Short mmCIF file of C-alpha atoms in Angstrom, two decimals:
data_model
loop_
_atom_site.label_atom_id
_atom_site.label_comp_id
_atom_site.label_asym_id
_atom_site.label_seq_id
_atom_site.Cartn_x
_atom_site.Cartn_y
_atom_site.Cartn_z
CA UNK Y 1 -61.60 -5.16 25.44
CA UNK Y 2 -60.67 -5.54 29.14
CA UNK Y 3 -58.97 -8.88 28.17
CA UNK Y 4 -56.41 -7.14 25.99
CA UNK Y 5 -55.63 -4.81 29.14
CA UNK Y 6 -55.31 -7.89 31.55
CA UNK Y 7 -51.98 -9.40 33.03
CA UNK Y 8 -53.02 -12.91 31.28
CA UNK Y 9 -53.23 -11.19 27.57
CA UNK Y 10 -49.85 -9.24 28.33
CA UNK Y 11 -47.80 -12.48 29.62
CA UNK Y 12 -49.48 -14.91 27.05
CA UNK Y 13 -50.49 -13.38 24.05
CA UNK Y 14 -48.42 -10.31 23.56
CA UNK Y 15 -44.92 -11.80 22.58
CA UNK Y 16 -47.02 -14.13 20.13
CA UNK Y 17 -48.55 -11.03 18.65
CA UNK Y 18 -45.49 -9.18 18.08
CA UNK Y 19 -43.79 -11.89 16.72
CA UNK Y 20 -46.55 -12.77 14.35
CA UNK Y 21 -46.45 -8.97 13.35
CA UNK Y 22 -42.82 -8.91 12.46
CA UNK Y 23 -43.55 -11.97 10.30
CA UNK Y 24 -46.50 -11.12 8.68
CA UNK Y 25 -45.58 -8.70 5.74
CA UNK Y 26 -42.94 -10.60 4.57
CA UNK Y 27 -44.33 -14.00 5.31
CA UNK Y 28 -48.03 -13.78 4.31
CA UNK Y 29 -48.74 -10.42 2.25
CA UNK Y 30 -48.27 -11.97 -1.10
CA UNK Y 31 -48.76 -15.47 -0.38
CA UNK Y 32 -45.76 -16.57 -2.66
CA UNK Y 33 -43.80 -17.82 0.36
CA UNK Y 34 -46.68 -20.03 1.41
CA UNK Y 35 -46.58 -21.52 -2.11
CA UNK Y 36 -43.01 -22.14 -2.24
CA UNK Y 37 -42.59 -23.85 0.98
CA UNK Y 38 -45.72 -25.60 1.65
CA UNK Y 39 -48.31 -25.72 -1.34
CA UNK Y 40 -45.76 -27.01 -3.70
CA UNK Y 41 -45.40 -30.05 -1.76
CA UNK Y 42 -49.30 -30.85 -2.16
CA UNK Y 43 -52.34 -30.03 -0.17
CA UNK Y 44 -51.96 -32.64 2.77
CA UNK Y 45 -47.92 -32.38 2.55
CA UNK Y 46 -48.01 -28.76 2.93
CA UNK Y 47 -50.47 -28.44 5.67
CA UNK Y 48 -48.62 -30.95 7.72
CA UNK Y 49 -45.40 -29.42 7.26
CA UNK Y 50 -46.81 -26.17 8.36
CA UNK Y 51 -48.56 -27.50 11.47
CA UNK Y 52 -46.10 -29.97 12.51
CA UNK Y 53 -43.08 -28.73 11.44
CA UNK Y 54 -42.89 -25.18 10.98
CA UNK Y 55 -45.31 -24.20 14.14
CA UNK Y 56 -43.88 -26.53 16.29
CA UNK Y 57 -40.54 -25.32 15.86
CA UNK Y 58 -41.32 -21.62 16.33
CA UNK Y 59 -43.11 -22.61 19.57
CA UNK Y 60 -40.37 -24.42 20.66
CA UNK Y 61 -37.52 -22.02 20.02
CA UNK Y 62 -39.89 -19.28 21.22
CA UNK Y 63 -40.29 -20.95 24.51
CA UNK Y 64 -36.63 -21.84 25.16
CA UNK Y 65 -35.78 -17.95 24.10
CA UNK Y 66 -38.55 -16.32 26.14
CA UNK Y 67 -37.65 -18.51 29.55
CA UNK Y 68 -33.83 -17.75 28.83
CA UNK Y 69 -34.65 -13.83 28.49
CA UNK Y 70 -36.62 -13.97 31.65
CA UNK Y 71 -34.02 -15.72 33.72
CA UNK Y 72 -31.17 -13.38 32.60
CA UNK Y 73 -33.34 -10.11 32.25
CA UNK Y 74 -32.27 -10.14 28.90
CA UNK Y 75 -34.65 -8.09 27.02
CA UNK Y 76 -32.89 -6.79 23.98
CA UNK Y 77 -30.87 -8.78 21.59
CA UNK Y 78 -27.36 -7.49 22.87
CA UNK Y 79 -27.94 -8.17 26.20
CA UNK Y 80 -29.50 -11.75 25.01
CA UNK Y 81 -26.62 -12.85 22.92
CA UNK Y 82 -24.04 -11.38 25.47
CA UNK Y 83 -25.55 -13.97 28.19
CA UNK Y 84 -25.75 -16.75 25.49
CA UNK Y 85 -22.70 -16.64 23.31
CA UNK Y 86 -20.26 -14.35 25.36
CA UNK Y 87 -17.77 -12.58 23.20
CA UNK Y 88 -19.29 -13.91 20.06
CA UNK Y 89 -22.46 -12.12 20.67
CA UNK Y 90 -22.06 -9.53 17.64
CA UNK Y 91 -22.14 -12.48 15.14
CA UNK Y 92 -25.84 -12.35 15.60
CA UNK Y 93 -26.17 -8.75 15.16
CA UNK Y 94 -24.30 -8.81 11.69
CA UNK Y 95 -26.93 -11.45 10.50
CA UNK Y 96 -29.92 -9.05 12.14
CA UNK Y 97 -28.54 -5.82 10.41
CA UNK Y 98 -28.21 -7.59 6.83
CA UNK Y 99 -31.57 -9.09 7.41
CA UNK Y 100 -33.04 -5.75 8.56
CA UNK Y 101 -31.86 -4.02 5.65
CA UNK Y 102 -33.42 -6.45 3.34
CA UNK Y 103 -37.13 -6.19 5.09
CA UNK Y 104 -36.84 -2.57 5.16
CA UNK Y 105 -36.12 -2.41 1.74
CA UNK Y 106 -38.86 -4.73 0.73
CA UNK Y 107 -41.61 -3.25 2.99
CA UNK Y 108 -40.61 0.55 1.61
CA UNK Y 109 -41.23 -0.95 -2.07
CA UNK Y 110 -44.37 -2.84 -0.92
CA UNK Y 111 -45.74 0.21 0.94
CA UNK Y 112 -45.52 2.49 -2.08
CA UNK Y 113 -46.78 -0.03 -4.51
CA UNK Y 114 -49.87 -1.14 -2.53
CA UNK Y 115 -51.17 2.40 -2.47
CA UNK Y 116 -50.23 3.21 -5.97
CA UNK Y 117 -51.76 0.11 -7.36
CA UNK Y 118 -55.15 0.38 -5.25
CA UNK Y 119 -55.79 3.99 -5.27
CA UNK Y 120 -53.37 5.59 -7.94
CA UNK Y 121 -51.55 7.30 -5.18
CA UNK Y 122 -47.98 8.38 -5.88
CA UNK Y 123 -45.44 5.87 -5.02
CA UNK Y 124 -43.57 8.14 -2.77
CA UNK Y 125 -46.66 9.05 -0.75
CA UNK Y 126 -47.15 5.65 0.28
CA UNK Y 127 -43.35 5.06 1.39
CA UNK Y 128 -43.51 8.19 3.36
CA UNK Y 129 -46.93 7.23 5.12
CA UNK Y 130 -45.25 3.83 6.02
CA UNK Y 131 -41.98 5.76 7.32
CA UNK Y 132 -44.23 8.13 9.15
CA UNK Y 133 -46.40 5.25 11.04
CA UNK Y 134 -43.31 3.41 11.91
CA UNK Y 135 -41.28 6.64 13.14
CA UNK Y 136 -44.37 7.27 15.53
CA UNK Y 137 -44.71 4.04 17.00
CA UNK Y 138 -40.89 3.54 17.66
CA UNK Y 139 -40.73 6.88 19.27
CA UNK Y 140 -43.80 6.29 21.43
CA UNK Y 141 -42.31 3.03 22.77
CA UNK Y 142 -43.46 -0.25 24.16
CA UNK Y 143 -46.82 0.45 25.40
CA UNK Y 144 -47.96 1.94 21.97
CA UNK Y 145 -46.39 -0.61 19.78
CA UNK Y 146 -47.92 -3.41 21.97
CA UNK Y 147 -51.25 -1.60 21.57
CA UNK Y 148 -51.36 -0.96 17.86
CA UNK Y 149 -49.77 -4.50 17.17
CA UNK Y 150 -52.67 -6.17 19.11
CA UNK Y 151 -55.44 -4.34 17.70
CA UNK Y 152 -54.17 -4.49 14.36
CA UNK Y 153 -53.69 -8.26 14.88
CA UNK Y 154 -57.52 -8.70 15.55
CA UNK Y 155 -58.14 -6.68 12.63
CA UNK Y 156 -55.85 -8.96 10.55
CA UNK Y 157 -57.63 -12.28 11.94
CA UNK Y 158 -61.10 -10.56 11.18
CA UNK Y 159 -60.20 -9.95 7.76
CA UNK Y 160 -58.71 -13.30 7.06
CA UNK Y 161 -61.72 -14.94 8.65
CA UNK Y 162 -64.21 -12.93 6.51
CA UNK Y 163 -61.91 -13.91 3.33
CA UNK Y 164 -62.06 -17.39 4.05
CA UNK Y 165 -65.90 -17.30 4.72
CA UNK Y 166 -66.46 -15.65 1.27
CA UNK Y 167 -64.30 -18.08 -0.52
CA UNK Y 168 -66.04 -21.08 1.22
CA UNK Y 169 -69.48 -19.66 0.07
CA UNK Y 170 -68.32 -19.44 -3.52
CA UNK Y 171 -65.53 -22.12 -3.58
CA UNK Y 172 -66.34 -24.34 -0.58
CA UNK Y 173 -66.38 -27.59 -2.74
CA UNK Y 174 -63.00 -27.00 -4.50
CA UNK Y 175 -61.73 -26.34 -1.06
CA UNK Y 176 -62.39 -29.15 0.65
CA UNK Y 177 -61.94 -31.63 -2.41
CA UNK Y 178 -58.71 -29.90 -2.56
CA UNK Y 179 -57.37 -30.91 0.67
CA UNK Y 180 -59.37 -34.32 1.06
CA UNK Y 181 -57.90 -35.36 -2.21
CA UNK Y 182 -54.60 -33.79 -1.86
CA UNK Y 183 -51.35 -35.23 -2.24
CA UNK Y 184 -48.02 -35.42 -0.19
CA UNK Y 185 -45.16 -34.58 -2.33
CA UNK Y 186 -41.67 -35.49 -1.47
CA UNK Y 187 -39.66 -32.68 0.30
CA UNK Y 188 -42.69 -31.37 2.28
CA UNK Y 189 -40.80 -31.95 5.70
CA UNK Y 190 -37.74 -30.00 4.09
CA UNK Y 191 -40.18 -27.36 3.14
CA UNK Y 192 -41.53 -27.01 6.83
CA UNK Y 193 -37.99 -26.83 8.22
CA UNK Y 194 -36.87 -24.19 5.81
CA UNK Y 195 -39.60 -21.98 6.50
CA UNK Y 196 -39.17 -22.37 10.02
CA UNK Y 197 -35.53 -21.50 10.17
CA UNK Y 198 -36.28 -18.73 7.40
CA UNK Y 199 -38.16 -16.46 9.86
CA UNK Y 200 -36.57 -17.94 13.38
CA UNK Y 201 -33.84 -15.18 13.44
CA UNK Y 202 -36.47 -12.44 14.21
CA UNK Y 203 -37.37 -14.11 17.56
CA UNK Y 204 -34.74 -12.00 19.45
CA UNK Y 205 -36.16 -8.63 17.85
CA UNK Y 206 -39.34 -9.08 20.04
CA UNK Y 207 -37.82 -9.66 23.41
CA UNK Y 208 -39.06 -6.29 24.76
CA UNK Y 209 -42.46 -7.91 24.94
CA UNK Y 210 -41.42 -10.68 27.26
CA UNK Y 211 -40.84 -8.14 29.92
CA UNK Y 212 -44.34 -8.96 31.26
CA UNK Y 213 -43.42 -12.84 31.78
CA UNK Y 214 -42.46 -13.54 35.49
CA UNK Y 215 -42.42 -17.53 35.50
CA UNK Y 216 -41.27 -20.35 33.61
CA UNK Y 217 -44.97 -21.57 33.25
CA UNK Y 218 -45.61 -18.05 31.66
CA UNK Y 219 -42.43 -18.08 29.65
CA UNK Y 220 -43.19 -21.54 28.03
CA UNK Y 221 -46.78 -20.68 27.60
CA UNK Y 222 -46.04 -17.58 25.60
CA UNK Y 223 -43.58 -19.16 23.59
CA UNK Y 224 -45.77 -22.21 22.59
CA UNK Y 225 -48.71 -19.63 21.92
CA UNK Y 226 -46.26 -17.56 19.95
CA UNK Y 227 -45.68 -20.49 17.54
CA UNK Y 228 -49.81 -21.05 17.25
CA UNK Y 229 -50.52 -17.18 16.83
CA UNK Y 230 -47.66 -16.87 13.89
CA UNK Y 231 -48.47 -19.69 12.04
CA UNK Y 232 -52.53 -19.72 12.00
CA UNK Y 233 -52.49 -16.55 9.43
CA UNK Y 234 -50.64 -19.15 7.44
CA UNK Y 235 -52.89 -21.71 7.60
CA UNK Y 236 -56.03 -19.85 6.91
CA UNK Y 237 -54.07 -18.55 3.54
CA UNK Y 238 -53.31 -22.21 2.86
CA UNK Y 239 -56.56 -23.41 3.31
CA UNK Y 240 -57.83 -20.59 0.78
CA UNK Y 241 -55.23 -21.62 -1.60
CA UNK Y 242 -56.01 -25.27 -1.69
CA UNK Y 243 -59.30 -24.60 -3.69
CA UNK Y 244 -57.14 -23.32 -6.50
CA UNK Y 245 -54.34 -25.81 -6.23
CA UNK Y 246 -52.61 -26.51 -8.64
CA UNK Y 247 -53.31 -23.65 -11.07
CA UNK Y 248 -52.20 -21.13 -8.16
CA UNK Y 249 -48.78 -22.48 -8.13
CA UNK Y 250 -47.56 -20.43 -10.96
CA UNK Y 251 -49.44 -17.22 -9.82
CA UNK Y 252 -47.07 -14.52 -9.17
CA UNK Y 253 -49.11 -12.96 -6.43
CA UNK Y 254 -51.36 -15.76 -5.10
CA UNK Y 255 -53.31 -13.54 -2.76
CA UNK Y 256 -54.24 -11.17 -5.79
CA UNK Y 257 -55.26 -14.45 -7.74
CA UNK Y 258 -57.67 -15.43 -5.13
CA UNK Y 259 -59.02 -11.97 -4.64
CA UNK Y 260 -59.90 -11.42 -8.19
CA UNK Y 261 -61.50 -15.00 -8.37
CA UNK Y 262 -63.78 -13.48 -5.52
CA UNK Y 263 -64.50 -10.46 -7.52
CA UNK Y 264 -65.10 -8.49 -4.60
CA UNK Y 265 -63.66 -4.91 -4.95
CA UNK Y 266 -64.43 -4.09 -1.26
CA UNK Y 267 -62.71 -6.81 0.09
CA UNK Y 268 -59.60 -6.11 -2.38
CA UNK Y 269 -59.42 -2.85 -0.89
CA UNK Y 270 -59.72 -3.84 2.71
CA UNK Y 271 -57.29 -6.73 2.29
CA UNK Y 272 -54.63 -4.10 0.73
CA UNK Y 273 -55.38 -1.52 3.44
CA UNK Y 274 -54.88 -4.29 6.17
CA UNK Y 275 -51.79 -5.31 4.52
CA UNK Y 276 -50.24 -1.80 4.68
CA UNK Y 277 -50.92 -1.73 8.10
CA UNK Y 278 -48.65 -5.18 8.51
CA UNK Y 279 -45.97 -3.30 6.59
CA UNK Y 280 -45.95 -0.79 9.46
CA UNK Y 281 -46.02 -3.40 11.93
CA UNK Y 282 -42.82 -5.49 10.57
CA UNK Y 283 -40.90 -2.09 10.13
CA UNK Y 284 -41.52 -0.98 13.84
CA UNK Y 285 -40.39 -4.43 15.41
CA UNK Y 286 -37.53 -4.59 13.20
CA UNK Y 287 -36.11 -1.07 14.06
CA UNK Y 288 -37.48 -1.18 17.60
CA UNK Y 289 -35.42 -3.87 18.41
CA UNK Y 290 -32.36 -1.96 17.35
CA UNK Y 291 -33.43 1.12 19.61
CA UNK Y 292 -33.89 -1.15 22.41
CA UNK Y 293 -30.53 -2.67 21.77
CA UNK Y 294 -28.97 0.87 21.98
CA UNK Y 295 -30.75 1.92 24.86
CA UNK Y 296 -29.31 -1.08 26.65
CA UNK Y 297 -25.91 0.23 26.38
CA UNK Y 298 -26.47 3.48 27.80
CA UNK Y 299 -28.16 1.79 31.07
CA UNK Y 300 -25.41 -0.46 31.14
CA UNK Y 301 -22.88 2.18 31.24
CA UNK Y 302 -25.42 4.46 33.42
CA UNK Y 303 -25.38 7.19 30.95
CA UNK Y 304 -27.92 9.73 29.79
CA UNK Y 305 -28.70 9.29 25.94
CA UNK Y 306 -29.33 12.36 24.03
CA UNK Y 307 -32.77 12.78 22.71
CA UNK Y 308 -31.68 12.78 19.14
CA UNK Y 309 -30.34 9.57 19.10
CA UNK Y 310 -33.50 7.17 18.56
CA UNK Y 311 -35.09 9.55 16.21
CA UNK Y 312 -31.96 9.93 14.20
CA UNK Y 313 -31.46 6.08 14.14
CA UNK Y 314 -35.05 5.43 13.25
CA UNK Y 315 -35.03 8.19 10.38
CA UNK Y 316 -31.45 6.75 9.18
CA UNK Y 317 -32.67 3.14 8.88
CA UNK Y 318 -35.77 3.76 7.15
CA UNK Y 319 -34.22 6.24 4.89
CA UNK Y 320 -31.71 3.49 3.92
CA UNK Y 321 -34.60 0.88 3.34
CA UNK Y 322 -35.69 3.12 1.02
CA UNK Y 323 -32.49 3.70 -0.75
CA UNK Y 324 -31.94 0.14 -1.47
CA UNK Y 325 -35.34 -0.20 -2.56
CA UNK Y 326 -35.23 2.86 -4.84
CA UNK Y 327 -31.80 1.45 -6.46
CA UNK Y 328 -32.63 -2.15 -7.02
CA UNK Y 329 -30.28 -3.47 -4.41
CA UNK Y 330 -32.82 -5.85 -2.96
CA UNK Y 331 -32.29 -8.88 -5.01
CA UNK Y 332 -28.31 -8.35 -4.68
CA UNK Y 333 -28.78 -8.27 -0.68
CA UNK Y 334 -31.35 -11.04 -0.72
CA UNK Y 335 -29.02 -13.44 -2.62
CA UNK Y 336 -26.95 -13.49 0.68
CA UNK Y 337 -30.03 -14.46 2.47
CA UNK Y 338 -29.38 -18.12 2.48
CA UNK Y 339 -26.28 -17.52 4.29
CA UNK Y 340 -27.78 -15.40 7.14
CA UNK Y 341 -30.54 -18.00 7.53
CA UNK Y 342 -27.57 -20.42 8.15
CA UNK Y 343 -26.21 -17.77 10.40
CA UNK Y 344 -29.17 -17.85 12.66
CA UNK Y 345 -29.40 -21.55 12.81
CA UNK Y 346 -25.52 -21.81 13.84
CA UNK Y 347 -25.45 -18.79 16.15
CA UNK Y 348 -28.94 -18.65 17.42
CA UNK Y 349 -31.18 -21.83 17.25
CA UNK Y 350 -28.81 -24.60 18.19
CA UNK Y 351 -27.05 -22.31 20.99
CA UNK Y 352 -30.49 -21.69 22.43
CA UNK Y 353 -31.54 -25.16 22.52
CA UNK Y 354 -28.32 -26.43 23.92
CA UNK Y 355 -26.29 -23.78 25.64
CA UNK Y 356 -29.15 -21.66 26.51
CA UNK Y 357 -31.21 -24.85 28.22
CA UNK Y 358 -28.19 -25.84 29.96
CA UNK Y 359 -27.58 -22.14 31.51
CA UNK Y 360 -31.28 -22.07 32.46
CA UNK Y 361 -31.08 -25.37 34.46
CA UNK Y 362 -27.69 -24.19 35.91
CA UNK Y 363 -29.10 -20.85 36.91
CA UNK Y 364 -32.02 -22.45 38.28
CA UNK Y 365 -30.14 -24.88 40.43
CA UNK Y 366 -27.83 -22.14 41.41
CA UNK Y 367 -30.93 -20.20 42.66
CA UNK Y 368 -32.48 -23.36 44.68
CA UNK Y 369 -29.48 -24.07 46.33
CA UNK Y 370 -28.98 -20.24 47.66
CA UNK Y 371 -32.61 -20.51 48.73
CA UNK Y 372 -31.89 -23.60 50.73
CA UNK Y 373 -28.77 -22.10 52.19
CA UNK Y 374 -30.61 -19.30 53.64
#
């Protein structure tokens, strides 16, 4: 594991791992989103949309974002958007906070359900376990978060690969036939764009992981790698689903549908435990972005932050997520998610690919002129 501790790993892989870790619980846990945004457009259309559209968009936006963060030393979303949007920076924060509440509610509900359904453990024990895991990582800080998310990502990929190998050994013919004779239904490109935009809003939440990046080459490389790392679990899951197309389109929880077909109790347990860990990953990434934003305010004002603030914010946000999940407000909040997605597109994606790139080029020109003058 020496490579995990190397500068190359920290610069090129850590940002992508953090990005994938924040996406994973909501995006790939049940497999439902993979069906809705990709498989519903055919095995060929969905696969192309996933690789050529969603993955590419993620990579390009991550590359521009990481380079902007490097140039302007903006490693939390507040500083980042003050540099990008000026006085309008708070618009992104509104969208982010609403997204945060939705995600925390979903992972709180999922954490309780997973342990309850798999082991018969009380629902609230699962919720509390998830809260404790997130709390410990947030309080431990960047190094602990990067290590945990890195090692859990290796575990996740291992489980997904074993999952796929077992599927091929039992349903290999159906999987290859599903892709080889697959269709490309109209709307596949739109599905790819929708899924990309659906998750883009979380990229500024992983900026703390870009502090290792020192050059433009590293920033762009890390960004493109993030797109690849982020989409790979989706591709593996999509390939697995292809063997059950089109029946799987109507499955409430596609991953459970496939695991049941494999009839492997051990893999079912391992998969669910791994998924539980991804809930901790996602919750940690979302909340740590908020605590880093708070820390940046105190650093900017050169004031010492009181010790209770970060633990208080962490516990408060987790408790709020549990409250929302408990009182069935997830659906109510989620109804506005489409609007939030448009908000991320208008106030983040478009600005970073236009204003952001302009400012990066301008800053580079000014630095070059200063060096020549010296």
